[in-house]
CSV table of N, CA and C in Angstrom, one decimal:
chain,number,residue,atom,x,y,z
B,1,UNK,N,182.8,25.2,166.6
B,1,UNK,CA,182.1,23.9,166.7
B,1,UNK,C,183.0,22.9,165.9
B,2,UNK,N,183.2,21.7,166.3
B,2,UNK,CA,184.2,20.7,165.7
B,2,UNK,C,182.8,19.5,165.7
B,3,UNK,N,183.1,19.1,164.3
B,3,UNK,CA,182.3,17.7,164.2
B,3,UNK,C,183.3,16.3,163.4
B,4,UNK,N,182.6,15.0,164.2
B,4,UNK,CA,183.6,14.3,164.2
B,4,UNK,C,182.8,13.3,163.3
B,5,UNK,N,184.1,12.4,162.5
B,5,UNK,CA,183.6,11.3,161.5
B,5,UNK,C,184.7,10.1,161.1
B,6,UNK,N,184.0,9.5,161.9
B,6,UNK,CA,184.6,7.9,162.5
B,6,UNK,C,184.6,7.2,161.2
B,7,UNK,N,185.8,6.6,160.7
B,7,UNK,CA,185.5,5.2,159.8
B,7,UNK,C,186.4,4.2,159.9
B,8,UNK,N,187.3,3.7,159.1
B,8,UNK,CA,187.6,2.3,159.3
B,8,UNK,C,187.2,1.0,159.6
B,9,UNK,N,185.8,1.3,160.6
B,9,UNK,CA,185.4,-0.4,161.0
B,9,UNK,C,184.9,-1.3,160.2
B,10,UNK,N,184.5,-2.4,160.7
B,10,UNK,CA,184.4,-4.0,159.8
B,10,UNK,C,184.8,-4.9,160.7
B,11,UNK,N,185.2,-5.7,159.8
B,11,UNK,CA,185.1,-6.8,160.3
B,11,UNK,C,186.3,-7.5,160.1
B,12,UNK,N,186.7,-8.1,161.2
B,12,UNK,CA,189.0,-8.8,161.3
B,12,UNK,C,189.0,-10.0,161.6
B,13,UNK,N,189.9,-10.7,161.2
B,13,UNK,CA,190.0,-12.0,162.3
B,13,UNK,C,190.5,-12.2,163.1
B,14,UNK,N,190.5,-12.5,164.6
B,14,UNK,CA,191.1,-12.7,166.0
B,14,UNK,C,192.6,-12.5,165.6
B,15,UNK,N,193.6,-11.8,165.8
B,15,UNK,CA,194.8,-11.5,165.8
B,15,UNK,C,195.1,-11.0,165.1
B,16,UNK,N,194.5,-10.4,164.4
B,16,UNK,CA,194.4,-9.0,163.0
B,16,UNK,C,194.8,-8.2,163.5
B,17,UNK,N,194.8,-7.1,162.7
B,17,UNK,CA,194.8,-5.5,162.7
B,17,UNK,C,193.8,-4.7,162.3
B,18,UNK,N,193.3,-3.5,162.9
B,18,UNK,CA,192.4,-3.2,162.0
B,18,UNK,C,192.7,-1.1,162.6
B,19,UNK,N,192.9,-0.5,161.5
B,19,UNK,CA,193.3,1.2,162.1
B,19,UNK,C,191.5,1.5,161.9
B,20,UNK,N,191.2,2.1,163.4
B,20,UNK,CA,190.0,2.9,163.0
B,20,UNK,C,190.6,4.6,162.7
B,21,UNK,N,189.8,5.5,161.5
B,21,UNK,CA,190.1,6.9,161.7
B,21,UNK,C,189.1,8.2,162.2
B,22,UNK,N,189.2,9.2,162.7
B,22,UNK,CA,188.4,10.1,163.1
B,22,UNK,C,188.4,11.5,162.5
B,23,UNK,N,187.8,11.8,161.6
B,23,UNK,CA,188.1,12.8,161.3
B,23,UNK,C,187.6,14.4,161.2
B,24,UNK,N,188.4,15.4,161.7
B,24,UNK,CA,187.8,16.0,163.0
B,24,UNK,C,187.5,17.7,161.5
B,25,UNK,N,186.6,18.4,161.6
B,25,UNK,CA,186.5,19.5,160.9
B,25,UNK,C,186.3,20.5,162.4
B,26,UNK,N,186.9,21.9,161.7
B,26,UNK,CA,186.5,23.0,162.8
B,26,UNK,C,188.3,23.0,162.6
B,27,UNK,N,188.1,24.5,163.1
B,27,UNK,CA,189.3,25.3,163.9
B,27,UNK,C,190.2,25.1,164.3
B,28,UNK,N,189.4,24.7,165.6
B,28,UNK,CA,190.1,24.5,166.6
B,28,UNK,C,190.8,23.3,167.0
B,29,UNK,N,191.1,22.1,166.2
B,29,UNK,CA,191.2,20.9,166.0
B,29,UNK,C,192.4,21.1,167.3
B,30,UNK,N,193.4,21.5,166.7
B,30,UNK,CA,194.8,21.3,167.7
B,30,UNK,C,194.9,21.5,168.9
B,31,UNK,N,193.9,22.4,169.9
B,31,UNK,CA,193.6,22.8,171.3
B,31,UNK,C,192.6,21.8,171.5
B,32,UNK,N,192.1,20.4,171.0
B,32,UNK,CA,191.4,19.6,172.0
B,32,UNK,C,192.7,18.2,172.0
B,33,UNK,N,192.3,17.7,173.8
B,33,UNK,CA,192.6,16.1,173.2
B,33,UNK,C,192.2,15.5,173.1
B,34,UNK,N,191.8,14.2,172.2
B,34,UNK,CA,190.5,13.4,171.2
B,34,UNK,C,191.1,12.0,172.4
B,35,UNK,N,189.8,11.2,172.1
B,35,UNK,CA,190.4,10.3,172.2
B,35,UNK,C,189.2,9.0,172.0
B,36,UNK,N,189.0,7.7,172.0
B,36,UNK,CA,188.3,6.7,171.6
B,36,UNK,C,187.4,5.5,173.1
B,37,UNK,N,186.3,6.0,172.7
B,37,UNK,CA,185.9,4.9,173.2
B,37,UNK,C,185.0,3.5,172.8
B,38,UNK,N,184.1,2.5,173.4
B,38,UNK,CA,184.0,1.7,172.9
B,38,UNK,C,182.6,1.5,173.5
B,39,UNK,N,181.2,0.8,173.1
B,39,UNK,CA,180.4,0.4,173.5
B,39,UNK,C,179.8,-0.7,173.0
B,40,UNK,N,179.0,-1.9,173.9
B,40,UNK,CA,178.4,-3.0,173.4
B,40,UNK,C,177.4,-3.3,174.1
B,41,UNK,N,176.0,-3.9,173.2
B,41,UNK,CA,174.6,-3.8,174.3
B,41,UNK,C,174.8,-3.9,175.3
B,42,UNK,N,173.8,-3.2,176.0
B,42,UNK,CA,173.6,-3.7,177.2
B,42,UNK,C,174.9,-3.4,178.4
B,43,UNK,N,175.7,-2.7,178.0
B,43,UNK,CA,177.0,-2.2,178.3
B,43,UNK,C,177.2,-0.5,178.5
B,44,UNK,N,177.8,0.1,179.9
B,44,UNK,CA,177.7,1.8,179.4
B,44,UNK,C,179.4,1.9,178.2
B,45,UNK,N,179.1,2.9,177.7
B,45,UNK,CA,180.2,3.2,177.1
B,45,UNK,C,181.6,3.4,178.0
B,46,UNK,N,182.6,2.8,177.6
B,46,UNK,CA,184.2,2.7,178.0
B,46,UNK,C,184.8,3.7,177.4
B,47,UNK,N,186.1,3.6,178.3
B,47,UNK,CA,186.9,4.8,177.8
B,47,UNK,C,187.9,3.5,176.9
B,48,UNK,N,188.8,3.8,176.0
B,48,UNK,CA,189.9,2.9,175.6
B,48,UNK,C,191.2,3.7,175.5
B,49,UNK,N,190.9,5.0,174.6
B,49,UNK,CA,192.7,5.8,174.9
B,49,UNK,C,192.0,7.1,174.4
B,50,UNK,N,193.2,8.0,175.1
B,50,UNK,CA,193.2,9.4,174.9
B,50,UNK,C,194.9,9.9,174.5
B,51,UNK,N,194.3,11.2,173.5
B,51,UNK,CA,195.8,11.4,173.2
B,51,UNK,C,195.9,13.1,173.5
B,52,UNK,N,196.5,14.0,174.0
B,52,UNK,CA,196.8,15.3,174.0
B,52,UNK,C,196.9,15.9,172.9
B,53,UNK,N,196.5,17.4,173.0
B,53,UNK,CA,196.2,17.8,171.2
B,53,UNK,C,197.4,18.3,170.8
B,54,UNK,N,198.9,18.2,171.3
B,54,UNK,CA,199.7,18.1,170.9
B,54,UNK,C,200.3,16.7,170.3
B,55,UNK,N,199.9,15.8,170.9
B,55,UNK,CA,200.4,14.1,170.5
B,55,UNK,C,201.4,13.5,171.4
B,56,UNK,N,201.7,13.9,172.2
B,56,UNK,CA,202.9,13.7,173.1
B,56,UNK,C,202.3,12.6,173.9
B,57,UNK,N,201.3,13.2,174.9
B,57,UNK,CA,200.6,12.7,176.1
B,57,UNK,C,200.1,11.5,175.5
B,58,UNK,N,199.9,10.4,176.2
B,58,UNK,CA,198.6,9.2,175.6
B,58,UNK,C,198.8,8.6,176.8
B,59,UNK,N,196.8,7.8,177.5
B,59,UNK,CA,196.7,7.2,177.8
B,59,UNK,C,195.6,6.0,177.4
B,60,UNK,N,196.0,5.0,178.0
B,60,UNK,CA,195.1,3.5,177.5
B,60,UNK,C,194.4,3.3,178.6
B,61,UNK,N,192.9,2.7,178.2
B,61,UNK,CA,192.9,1.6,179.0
B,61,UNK,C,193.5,0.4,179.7
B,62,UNK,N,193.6,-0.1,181.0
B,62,UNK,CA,194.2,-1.4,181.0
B,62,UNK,C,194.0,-2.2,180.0
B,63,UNK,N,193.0,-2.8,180.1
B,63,UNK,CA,192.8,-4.0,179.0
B,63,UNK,C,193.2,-3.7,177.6
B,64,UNK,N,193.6,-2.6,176.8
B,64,UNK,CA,194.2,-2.6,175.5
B,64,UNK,C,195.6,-2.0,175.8
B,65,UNK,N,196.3,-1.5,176.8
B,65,UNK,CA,197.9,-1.6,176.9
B,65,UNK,C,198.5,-2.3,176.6
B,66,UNK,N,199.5,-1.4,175.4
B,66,UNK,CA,200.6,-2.8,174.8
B,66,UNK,C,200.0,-2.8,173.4
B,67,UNK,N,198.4,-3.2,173.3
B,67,UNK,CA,198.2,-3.7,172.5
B,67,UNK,C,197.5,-2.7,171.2
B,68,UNK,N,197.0,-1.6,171.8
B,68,UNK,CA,196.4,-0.4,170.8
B,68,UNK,C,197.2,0.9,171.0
B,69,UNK,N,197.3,1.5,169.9
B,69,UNK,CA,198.0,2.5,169.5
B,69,UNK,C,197.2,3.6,169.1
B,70,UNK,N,197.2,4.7,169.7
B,70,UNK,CA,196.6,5.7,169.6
B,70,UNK,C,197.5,7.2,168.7
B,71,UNK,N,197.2,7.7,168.2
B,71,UNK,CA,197.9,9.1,167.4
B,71,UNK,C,197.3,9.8,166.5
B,72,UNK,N,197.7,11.0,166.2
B,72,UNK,CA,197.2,11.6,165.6
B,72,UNK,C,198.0,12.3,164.7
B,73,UNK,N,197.0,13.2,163.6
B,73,UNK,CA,198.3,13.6,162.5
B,73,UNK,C,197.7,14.9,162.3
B,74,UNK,N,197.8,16.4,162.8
B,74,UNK,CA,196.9,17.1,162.7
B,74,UNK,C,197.1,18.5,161.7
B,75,UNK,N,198.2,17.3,161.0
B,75,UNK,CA,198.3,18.5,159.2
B,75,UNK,C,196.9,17.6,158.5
B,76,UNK,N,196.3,16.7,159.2
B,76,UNK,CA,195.1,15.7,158.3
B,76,UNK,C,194.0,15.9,159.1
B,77,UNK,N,194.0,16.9,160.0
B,77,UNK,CA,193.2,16.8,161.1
B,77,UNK,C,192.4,15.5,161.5
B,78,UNK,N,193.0,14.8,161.9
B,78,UNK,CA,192.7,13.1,161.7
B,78,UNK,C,193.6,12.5,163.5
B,79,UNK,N,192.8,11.6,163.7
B,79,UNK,CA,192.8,10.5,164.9
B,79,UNK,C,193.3,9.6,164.6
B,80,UNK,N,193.9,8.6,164.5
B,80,UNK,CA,193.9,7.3,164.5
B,80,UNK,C,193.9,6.5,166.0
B,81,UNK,N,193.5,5.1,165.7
B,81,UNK,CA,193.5,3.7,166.7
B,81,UNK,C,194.1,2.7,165.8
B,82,UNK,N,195.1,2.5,165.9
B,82,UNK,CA,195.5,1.2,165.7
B,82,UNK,C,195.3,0.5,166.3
B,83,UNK,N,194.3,-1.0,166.3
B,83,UNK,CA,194.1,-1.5,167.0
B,83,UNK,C,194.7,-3.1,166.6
B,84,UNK,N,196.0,-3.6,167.0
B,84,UNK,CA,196.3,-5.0,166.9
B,84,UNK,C,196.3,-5.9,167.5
B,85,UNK,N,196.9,-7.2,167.2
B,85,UNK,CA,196.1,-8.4,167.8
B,85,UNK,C,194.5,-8.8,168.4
B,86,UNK,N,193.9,-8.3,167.9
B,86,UNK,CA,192.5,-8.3,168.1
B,86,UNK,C,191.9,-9.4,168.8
B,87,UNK,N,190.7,-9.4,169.6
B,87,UNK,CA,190.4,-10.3,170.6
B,87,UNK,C,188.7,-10.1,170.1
B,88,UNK,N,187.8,-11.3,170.2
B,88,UNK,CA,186.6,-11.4,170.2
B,88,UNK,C,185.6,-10.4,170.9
B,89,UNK,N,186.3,-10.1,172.3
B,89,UNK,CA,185.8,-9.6,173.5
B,89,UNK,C,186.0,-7.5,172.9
B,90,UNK,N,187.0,-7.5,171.8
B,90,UNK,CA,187.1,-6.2,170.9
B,90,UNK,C,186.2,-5.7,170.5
B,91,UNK,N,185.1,-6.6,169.9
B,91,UNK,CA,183.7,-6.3,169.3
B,91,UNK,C,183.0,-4.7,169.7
B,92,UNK,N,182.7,-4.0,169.2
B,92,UNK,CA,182.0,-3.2,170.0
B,92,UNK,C,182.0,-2.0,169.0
B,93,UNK,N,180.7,-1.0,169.1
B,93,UNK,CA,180.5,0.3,168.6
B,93,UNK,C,182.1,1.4,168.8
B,94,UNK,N,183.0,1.5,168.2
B,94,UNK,CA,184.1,3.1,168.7
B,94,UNK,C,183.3,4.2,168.3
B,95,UNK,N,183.9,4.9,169.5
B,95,UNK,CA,183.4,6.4,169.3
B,95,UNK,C,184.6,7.0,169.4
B,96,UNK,N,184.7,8.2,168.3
B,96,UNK,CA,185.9,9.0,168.7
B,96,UNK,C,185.4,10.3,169.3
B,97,UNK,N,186.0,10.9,170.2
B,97,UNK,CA,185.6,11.8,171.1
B,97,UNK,C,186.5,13.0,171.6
B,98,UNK,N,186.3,14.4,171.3
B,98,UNK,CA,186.9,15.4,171.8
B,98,UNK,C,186.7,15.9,173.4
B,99,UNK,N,187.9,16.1,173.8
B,99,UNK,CA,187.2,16.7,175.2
B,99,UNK,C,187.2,18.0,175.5
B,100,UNK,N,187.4,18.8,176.6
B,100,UNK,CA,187.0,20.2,177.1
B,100,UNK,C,188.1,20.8,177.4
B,101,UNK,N,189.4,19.9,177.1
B,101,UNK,CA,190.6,20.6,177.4
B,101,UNK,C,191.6,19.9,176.2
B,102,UNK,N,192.6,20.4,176.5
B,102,UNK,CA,194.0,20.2,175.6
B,102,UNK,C,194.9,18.8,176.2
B,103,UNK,N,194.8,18.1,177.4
B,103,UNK,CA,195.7,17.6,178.2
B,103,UNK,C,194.7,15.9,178.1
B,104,UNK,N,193.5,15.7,178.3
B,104,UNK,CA,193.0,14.4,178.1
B,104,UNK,C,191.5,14.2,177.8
B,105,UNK,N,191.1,13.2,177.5
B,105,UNK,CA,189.8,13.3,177.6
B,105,UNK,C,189.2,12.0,178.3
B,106,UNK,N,187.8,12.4,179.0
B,106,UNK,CA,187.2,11.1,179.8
B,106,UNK,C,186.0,11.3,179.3
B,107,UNK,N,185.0,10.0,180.3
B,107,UNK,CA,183.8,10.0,180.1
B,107,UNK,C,183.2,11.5,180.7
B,108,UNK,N,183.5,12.1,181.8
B,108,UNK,CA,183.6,13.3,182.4
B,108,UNK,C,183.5,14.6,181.8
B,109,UNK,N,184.5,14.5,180.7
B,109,UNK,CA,184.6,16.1,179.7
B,109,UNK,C,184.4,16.0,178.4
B,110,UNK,N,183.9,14.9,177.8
B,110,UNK,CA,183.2,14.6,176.3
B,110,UNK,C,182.6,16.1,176.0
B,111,UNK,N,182.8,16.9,174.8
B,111,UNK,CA,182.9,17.6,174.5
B,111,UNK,C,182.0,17.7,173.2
B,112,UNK,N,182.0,16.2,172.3
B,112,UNK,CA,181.5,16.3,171.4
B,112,UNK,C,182.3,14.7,170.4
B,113,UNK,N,180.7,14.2,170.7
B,113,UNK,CA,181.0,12.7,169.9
B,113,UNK,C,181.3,12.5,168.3
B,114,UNK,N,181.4,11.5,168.2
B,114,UNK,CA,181.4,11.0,166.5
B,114,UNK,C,180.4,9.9,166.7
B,115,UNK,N,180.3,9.5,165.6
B,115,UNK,CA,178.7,8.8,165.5
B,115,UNK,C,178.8,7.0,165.4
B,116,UNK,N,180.2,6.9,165.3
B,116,UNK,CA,180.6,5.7,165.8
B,116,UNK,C,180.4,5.0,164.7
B,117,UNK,N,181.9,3.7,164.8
B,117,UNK,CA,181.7,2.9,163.9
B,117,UNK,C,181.8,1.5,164.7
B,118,UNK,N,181.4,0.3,163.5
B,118,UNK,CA,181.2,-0.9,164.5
B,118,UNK,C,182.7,-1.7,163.8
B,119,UNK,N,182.7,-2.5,164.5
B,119,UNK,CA,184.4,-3.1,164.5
B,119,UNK,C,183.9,-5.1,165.2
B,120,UNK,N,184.1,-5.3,164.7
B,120,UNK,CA,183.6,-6.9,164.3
B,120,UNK,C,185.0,-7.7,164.4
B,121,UNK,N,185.1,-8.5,165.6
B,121,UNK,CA,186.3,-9.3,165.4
B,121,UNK,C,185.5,-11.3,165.2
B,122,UNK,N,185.9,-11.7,164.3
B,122,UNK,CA,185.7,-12.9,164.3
B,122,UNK,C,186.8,-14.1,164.8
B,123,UNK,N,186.2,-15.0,165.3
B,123,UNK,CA,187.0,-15.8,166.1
B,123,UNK,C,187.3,-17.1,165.2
């Protein structure tokens, strides 16, 4: 069983930076690939990036390509999001999320969430 624990969030100003981290306990850390998503009322949860449990593989969302940076460090068993230039429309609950294989994760093979942190961009 792996359990997950999201921190970093708060609050940035429009063109900031801000790293969310995930930090994963259990075993088996290195055989999943993690990856982040995002939700805001009234909204279903989004995908934003996934990373392979080796680190190699990564993919983004359109709308944050370019602009967020996904990786991991798994002598820390740890996730990161760097998320820069920040946008108003950024606002929203992250979740960091394990999936059911080694190669990606979606809404589809969520395996096991983190409890999410909130991330506040001010304009």
């Amino acid at each position: 069983q792996v359990q997950l624990g999201e921190s970093g969030g708060g609050l940035v100003q429009a063109g900031g930076s801000l790293r969310l981290s995930c930090a994963a306990s259990g075993r088996t850390f290195n055989r999943y690939a993690m990856g982040w998503f995002r939700q805001v009322p009234g909204k279903e949860r989004e995908f934003v990036a996934a990373i392979s449990w080796i680190g190699i593989s990564t993919s983004y969302a359109d709308s944050v390509k370019g602009v967020f940076t996904i990786s991991r460090d798994n002598t820390k068993n740890t996730v990161y999001l760097q998320m820069n230039s920040r946008k108003p429309e950024d606002k929203a609950v992250y979740y960091c999320a394990v999936g059911s294989n080694s190669g990606s994760v979606r809404m589809g093979n969520v395996e096991v969430w983190g409890q999410g942190t909130l991330v506040t961009v001010s304009s």
